PDB file of C-alpha atoms in Angstrom:
ATOM      1  CA  MET U1153     -52.432 -64.061  28.828  1.00  0.00           C
ATOM      2  CA  ASN U1154     -48.533 -64.772  27.631  1.00  0.00           C
ATOM      3  CA  THR U1155     -45.374 -62.929  28.225  1.00  0.00           C
ATOM      4  CA  SER U1156     -45.300 -61.226  24.704  1.00  0.00           C
ATOM      5  CA  LEU U1157     -48.750 -60.414  25.117  1.00  0.00           C
ATOM      6  CA  ARG U1158     -48.825 -58.744  28.601  1.00  0.00           C
ATOM      7  CA  SER U1159     -44.901 -57.692  27.712  1.00  0.00           C
ATOM      8  CA  THR U1160     -47.547 -55.435  24.640  1.00  0.00           C
ATOM      9  CA  LEU U1161     -50.383 -54.303  27.478  1.00  0.00           C
ATOM     10  CA  ASN U1162     -47.670 -53.330  29.552  1.00  0.00           C
ATOM     11  CA  GLY U1163     -46.807 -50.627  27.230  1.00  0.00           C
ATOM     12  CA  LEU U1164     -49.692 -49.863  26.197  1.00  0.00           C
ATOM     13  CA  THR U1165     -49.572 -48.928  30.100  1.00  0.00           C
ATOM     14  CA  VAL U1166     -46.319 -47.339  28.878  1.00  0.00           C
ATOM     15  CA  GLY U1167     -47.702 -45.203  25.944  1.00  0.00           C
ATOM     16  CA  LEU U1168     -50.516 -44.462  28.265  1.00  0.00           C
ATOM     17  CA  MET U1169     -49.148 -42.543  30.177  1.00  0.00           C
ATOM     18  CA  LEU U1170     -46.765 -40.523  28.438  1.00  0.00           C
ATOM     19  CA  ALA U1171     -48.910 -39.566  26.007  1.00  0.00           C
ATOM     20  CA  LEU U1172     -50.818 -38.282  28.574  1.00  0.00           C
ATOM     21  CA  ALA U1173     -48.193 -36.113  29.284  1.00  0.00           C
ATOM     22  CA  LEU U1174     -47.237 -35.108  25.327  1.00  0.00           C
ATOM     23  CA  PRO U1175     -49.090 -32.599  23.014  1.00  0.00           C
ATOM     24  CA  THR U1176     -50.613 -33.383  20.077  1.00  0.00           C
ATOM     25  CA  ALA U1177     -48.139 -32.590  17.427  1.00  0.00           C
ATOM     26  CA  ALA U1178     -51.734 -31.664  15.738  1.00  0.00           C
ATOM     27  CA  GLY U1179     -51.720 -27.581  15.246  1.00  0.00           C
ATOM     28  CA  SER U1180     -48.316 -27.519  13.286  1.00  0.00           C
ATOM     29  CA  LEU U1181     -50.034 -30.059  10.002  1.00  0.00           C
ATOM     30  CA  LYS U1182     -50.485 -28.957   7.442  1.00  0.00           C
ATOM     31  CA  PRO U1183     -53.399 -30.462   5.447  1.00  0.00           C
ATOM     32  CA  VAL U1184     -52.967 -33.247   2.683  1.00  0.00           C
ATOM     33  CA  GLY U1185     -56.685 -34.048   1.844  1.00  0.00           C
ATOM     34  CA  GLU U1186     -59.957 -35.351   2.579  1.00  0.00           C
ATOM     35  CA  ALA U1187     -62.360 -37.939   2.237  1.00  0.00           C
ATOM     36  CA  ARG U1188     -65.776 -39.403   2.776  1.00  0.00           C
ATOM     37  CA  LEU U1189     -66.248 -43.060   2.962  1.00  0.00           C
ATOM     38  CA  LYS U1190     -69.467 -44.090   2.015  1.00  0.00           C
ATOM     39  CA  VAL U1191     -71.370 -47.453   1.650  1.00  0.00           C
ATOM     40  CA  LEU U1192     -73.858 -47.677  -0.897  1.00  0.00           C
ATOM     41  CA  PHE U1193     -75.646 -44.224   0.523  1.00  0.00           C
ATOM     42  CA  TRP U1194     -75.277 -44.459   3.624  1.00  0.00           C
ATOM     43  CA  PRO U1195     -71.863 -42.321   4.640  1.00  0.00           C
ATOM     44  CA  VAL U1196     -69.516 -43.756   7.558  1.00  0.00           C
ATOM     45  CA  TYR U1197     -66.497 -41.381   8.192  1.00  0.00           C
ATOM     46  CA  HIS U1198     -64.767 -38.062   6.504  1.00  0.00           C
ATOM     47  CA  SER U1199     -60.958 -38.345   6.778  1.00  0.00           C
ATOM     48  CA  ARG U1200     -58.860 -35.648   6.724  1.00  0.00           C
ATOM     49  CA  LEU U1201     -54.668 -35.792   6.179  1.00  0.00           C
ATOM     50  CA  TYR U1202     -51.952 -34.033   7.051  1.00  0.00           C
ATOM     51  CA  SER U1203     -48.025 -33.805   6.982  1.00  0.00           C
ATOM     52  CA  GLU U1204     -46.202 -31.203   7.988  1.00  0.00           C
ATOM     53  CA  ASN U1205     -45.326 -29.520   4.692  1.00  0.00           C
ATOM     54  CA  GLY U1206     -49.547 -30.177   3.263  1.00  0.00           C
ATOM     55  CA  ALA U1207     -48.236 -33.394   0.881  1.00  0.00           C
ATOM     56  CA  TYR U1208     -48.135 -37.009   1.113  1.00  0.00           C
ATOM     57  CA  GLN U1209     -45.133 -38.918   0.828  1.00  0.00           C
ATOM     58  CA  ARG U1210     -45.070 -42.677   2.341  1.00  0.00           C
ATOM     59  CA  GLY U1211     -42.624 -43.016   5.695  1.00  0.00           C
ATOM     60  CA  GLN U1212     -42.433 -38.941   6.270  1.00  0.00           C
ATOM     61  CA  ARG U1213     -43.813 -38.116  10.121  1.00  0.00           C
ATOM     62  CA  PRO U1214     -44.575 -36.120  11.613  1.00  0.00           C
ATOM     63  CA  LEU U1215     -48.315 -37.744   9.768  1.00  0.00           C
ATOM     64  CA  ARG U1216     -51.755 -37.167  10.911  1.00  0.00           C
ATOM     65  CA  LEU U1217     -54.944 -39.694  10.178  1.00  0.00           C
ATOM     66  CA  GLU U1218     -58.339 -38.203  11.506  1.00  0.00           C
ATOM     67  CA  ILE U1219     -61.824 -39.699  11.363  1.00  0.00           C
ATOM     68  CA  GLU U1220     -64.659 -38.355  11.704  1.00  0.00           C
ATOM     69  CA  TYR U1221     -67.787 -41.071  11.956  1.00  0.00           C
ATOM     70  CA  LEU U1222     -70.755 -40.142  10.210  1.00  0.00           C
ATOM     71  CA  ARG U1223     -72.670 -43.652  12.386  1.00  0.00           C
ATOM     72  CA  ASP U1224     -72.948 -44.919  15.225  1.00  0.00           C
ATOM     73  CA  ILE U1225     -69.508 -48.081  15.570  1.00  0.00           C
ATOM     74  CA  THR U1226     -68.696 -50.656  18.196  1.00  0.00           C
ATOM     75  CA  ALA U1227     -64.966 -51.231  19.476  1.00  0.00           C
ATOM     76  CA  VAL U1228     -65.043 -54.607  18.462  1.00  0.00           C
ATOM     77  CA  GLN U1229     -66.688 -54.074  15.112  1.00  0.00           C
ATOM     78  CA  LEU U1230     -63.543 -51.010  14.597  1.00  0.00           C
ATOM     79  CA  VAL U1231     -60.805 -53.614  15.754  1.00  0.00           C
ATOM     80  CA  GLU U1232     -62.273 -56.136  13.327  1.00  0.00           C
ATOM     81  CA  ARG U1233     -62.671 -54.243  10.562  1.00  0.00           C
ATOM     82  CA  THR U1234     -59.474 -53.496  10.904  1.00  0.00           C
ATOM     83  CA  GLY U1235     -57.607 -57.100  11.013  1.00  0.00           C
ATOM     84  CA  GLN U1236     -60.060 -57.819   7.276  1.00  0.00           C
ATOM     85  CA  GLU U1237     -58.302 -54.802   5.635  1.00  0.00           C
ATOM     86  CA  TRP U1238     -55.133 -55.689   6.592  1.00  0.00           C
ATOM     87  CA  GLN U1239     -55.601 -59.305   5.611  1.00  0.00           C
ATOM     88  CA  SER U1240     -58.034 -57.984   2.177  1.00  0.00           C
ATOM     89  CA  GLN U1241     -54.230 -56.263   1.006  1.00  0.00           C
ATOM     90  CA  ASN U1242     -51.585 -58.961   1.847  1.00  0.00           C
ATOM     91  CA  LEU U1243     -50.108 -56.536   5.057  1.00  0.00           C
ATOM     92  CA  THR U1244     -49.035 -58.966   7.638  1.00  0.00           C
ATOM     93  CA  HIS U1245     -46.159 -58.522  10.479  1.00  0.00           C
ATOM     94  CA  GLU U1246     -45.771 -61.332  12.984  1.00  0.00           C
ATOM     95  CA  ASN U1247     -46.624 -58.657  16.370  1.00  0.00           C
ATOM     96  CA  GLN U1248     -50.618 -58.159  13.922  1.00  0.00           C
ATOM     97  CA  GLN U1249     -52.668 -60.119  16.259  1.00  0.00           C
ATOM     98  CA  GLN U1250     -51.253 -57.970  19.221  1.00  0.00           C
ATOM     99  CA  TRP U1251     -51.987 -54.749  17.738  1.00  0.00           C
ATOM    100  CA  LEU U1252     -55.099 -55.976  17.404  1.00  0.00           C
ATOM    101  CA  VAL U1253     -55.942 -56.770  20.703  1.00  0.00           C
ATOM    102  CA  LEU U1254     -54.399 -53.777  22.138  1.00  0.00           C
ATOM    103  CA  LEU U1255     -56.623 -51.853  19.812  1.00  0.00           C
ATOM    104  CA  GLY U1256     -59.576 -53.455  21.583  1.00  0.00           C
ATOM    105  CA  THR U1257     -58.155 -52.154  24.983  1.00  0.00           C
ATOM    106  CA  LEU U1258     -57.820 -48.575  23.450  1.00  0.00           C
ATOM    107  CA  TRP U1259     -60.617 -47.605  20.805  1.00  0.00           C
ATOM    108  CA  PRO U1260     -64.206 -46.418  22.373  1.00  0.00           C
ATOM    109  CA  ASP U1261     -67.234 -47.494  20.788  1.00  0.00           C
ATOM    110  CA  ILE U1262     -68.131 -44.926  18.119  1.00  0.00           C
ATOM    111  CA  SER U1263     -70.598 -42.063  18.546  1.00  0.00           C
ATOM    112  CA  LYS U1264     -72.453 -40.301  15.622  1.00  0.00           C
ATOM    113  CA  GLY U1265     -70.660 -37.589  15.461  1.00  0.00           C
ATOM    114  CA  ASP U1266     -67.127 -38.753  17.465  1.00  0.00           C
ATOM    115  CA  ARG U1267     -63.176 -38.695  16.086  1.00  0.00           C
ATOM    116  CA  LEU U1268     -60.704 -40.885  15.847  1.00  0.00           C
ATOM    117  CA  ALA U1269     -57.470 -39.908  15.295  1.00  0.00           C
ATOM    118  CA  LEU U1270     -54.148 -41.357  14.599  1.00  0.00           C
ATOM    119  CA  GLU U1271     -50.355 -39.450  14.894  1.00  0.00           C
ATOM    120  CA  LEU U1272     -47.527 -41.204  14.250  1.00  0.00           C
ATOM    121  CA  ASP U1273     -44.678 -38.535  15.451  1.00  0.00           C
ATOM    122  CA  ALA U1274     -40.668 -38.611  13.997  1.00  0.00           C
ATOM    123  CA  ASP U1275     -39.864 -41.284  15.936  1.00  0.00           C
ATOM    124  CA  ASN U1276     -42.477 -43.798  14.677  1.00  0.00           C
ATOM    125  CA  ARG U1277     -44.585 -44.088  17.943  1.00  0.00           C
ATOM    126  CA  SER U1278     -48.183 -44.113  17.251  1.00  0.00           C
ATOM    127  CA  ARG U1279     -50.282 -42.100  19.296  1.00  0.00           C
ATOM    128  CA  PHE U1280     -54.443 -42.123  19.057  1.00  0.00           C
ATOM    129  CA  TYR U1281     -57.173 -39.198  19.912  1.00  0.00           C
ATOM    130  CA  PHE U1282     -60.319 -39.477  20.365  1.00  0.00           C
ATOM    131  CA  ASN U1283     -62.399 -36.294  20.874  1.00  0.00           C
ATOM    132  CA  GLY U1284     -59.052 -34.573  20.854  1.00  0.00           C
ATOM    133  CA  GLU U1285     -58.091 -36.277  23.792  1.00  0.00           C
ATOM    134  CA  PRO U1286     -55.451 -38.789  24.514  1.00  0.00           C
ATOM    135  CA  LEU U1287     -55.880 -42.325  24.130  1.00  0.00           C
ATOM    136  CA  GLY U1288     -52.682 -44.167  24.398  1.00  0.00           C
ATOM    137  CA  GLU U1289     -49.593 -44.750  22.556  1.00  0.00           C
ATOM    138  CA  ILE U1290     -47.924 -47.833  20.506  1.00  0.00           C
ATOM    139  CA  ALA U1291     -44.540 -48.051  20.929  1.00  0.00           C
ATOM    140  CA  ASP U1292     -43.673 -50.125  18.146  1.00  0.00           C
ATOM    141  CA  PRO U1293     -41.997 -48.361  15.139  1.00  0.00           C
ATOM    142  CA  ASP U1294     -44.034 -51.344  12.533  1.00  0.00           C
ATOM    143  CA  PHE U1295     -47.744 -50.596  13.299  1.00  0.00           C
ATOM    144  CA  GLY U1296     -47.805 -47.261  12.611  1.00  0.00           C
ATOM    145  CA  GLN U1297     -47.119 -47.390   8.199  1.00  0.00           C
ATOM    146  CA  GLN U1298     -49.183 -50.628   8.972  1.00  0.00           C
ATOM    147  CA  PHE U1299     -52.837 -49.076   9.751  1.00  0.00           C
ATOM    148  CA  LEU U1300     -52.334 -46.375   8.362  1.00  0.00           C
ATOM    149  CA  ASP U1301     -51.131 -48.417   4.748  1.00  0.00           C
ATOM    150  CA  ILE U1302     -55.276 -49.470   5.292  1.00  0.00           C
ATOM    151  CA  TRP U1303     -55.942 -46.188   3.325  1.00  0.00           C
ATOM    152  CA  LEU U1304     -52.642 -44.908   1.896  1.00  0.00           C
ATOM    153  CA  SER U1305     -51.195 -47.915   0.744  1.00  0.00           C
ATOM    154  CA  PRO U1306     -50.965 -48.329  -3.386  1.00  0.00           C
ATOM    155  CA  ASN U1307     -52.799 -51.910  -2.718  1.00  0.00           C
ATOM    156  CA  THR U1308     -56.048 -50.703  -0.108  1.00  0.00           C
ATOM    157  CA  THR U1309     -58.757 -51.560  -0.916  1.00  0.00           C
ATOM    158  CA  ARG U1310     -60.244 -48.148  -1.612  1.00  0.00           C
ATOM    159  CA  PRO U1311     -58.099 -45.946  -4.068  1.00  0.00           C
ATOM    160  CA  GLU U1312     -60.320 -43.613  -4.722  1.00  0.00           C
ATOM    161  CA  LEU U1313     -60.694 -42.168  -1.530  1.00  0.00           C
ATOM    162  CA  ARG U1314     -56.282 -43.102  -1.046  1.00  0.00           C
ATOM    163  CA  SER U1315     -56.612 -40.812  -3.954  1.00  0.00           C
ATOM    164  CA  ALA U1316     -58.302 -37.903  -2.517  1.00  0.00           C
ATOM    165  CA  LEU U1317     -56.105 -38.352   1.115  1.00  0.00           C
ATOM    166  CA  ILE U1318     -53.293 -37.719  -0.727  1.00  0.00           C
ATOM    167  CA  GLY U1319     -54.608 -34.742  -2.077  1.00  0.00           C
ATOM    168  CA  GLN U1320     -54.807 -36.773  -6.053  1.00  0.00           C
ATOM    169  CA  ALA U1321     -58.138 -36.590  -6.614  1.00  0.00           C
ATOM    170  CA  GLY U1322     -61.916 -36.018  -5.799  1.00  0.00           C
ATOM    171  CA  GLN U1323     -63.627 -36.517  -2.346  1.00  0.00           C
ATOM    172  CA  GLY U1324     -63.196 -40.333  -2.492  1.00  0.00           C
ATOM    173  CA  ASP U1325     -66.094 -42.880  -2.745  1.00  0.00           C
TER     174      ASP U1325
END
């Protein structure tokens, strides 16, 4: 394992301990929008975005994206899809491959009805929750926005979903 990856994984371990000790900000956040992703006729997930004032503006914090899955999906599939979405949007970062490795160690396999959430705090730390319980943290301040851009960037592969999440349109795809 290279030194950079080992350092990143060690940072995740510290992040896991910190996340277990820190409360979620979700209770103080207001809904911005929600959307359901369907592929052809099959529902994949229902997503909700929350902010402090109930509106979305890029870069604002705290922010929470919550996804309730409507089908089973493995952690490997989630990580692969994350990488594919970054690639589709031409989003690159020198730490991107390390982030994908970290997500692979952090995320569990998902069953229908499970909820995975990301919260970004004022210091741009990214905390993940699974069914309301803390999973861990990625402290890299660049990670959170790049992850959120999968859904919230104007260049997203699902513009209808983005519009619904940021409160500008119907319920997504």
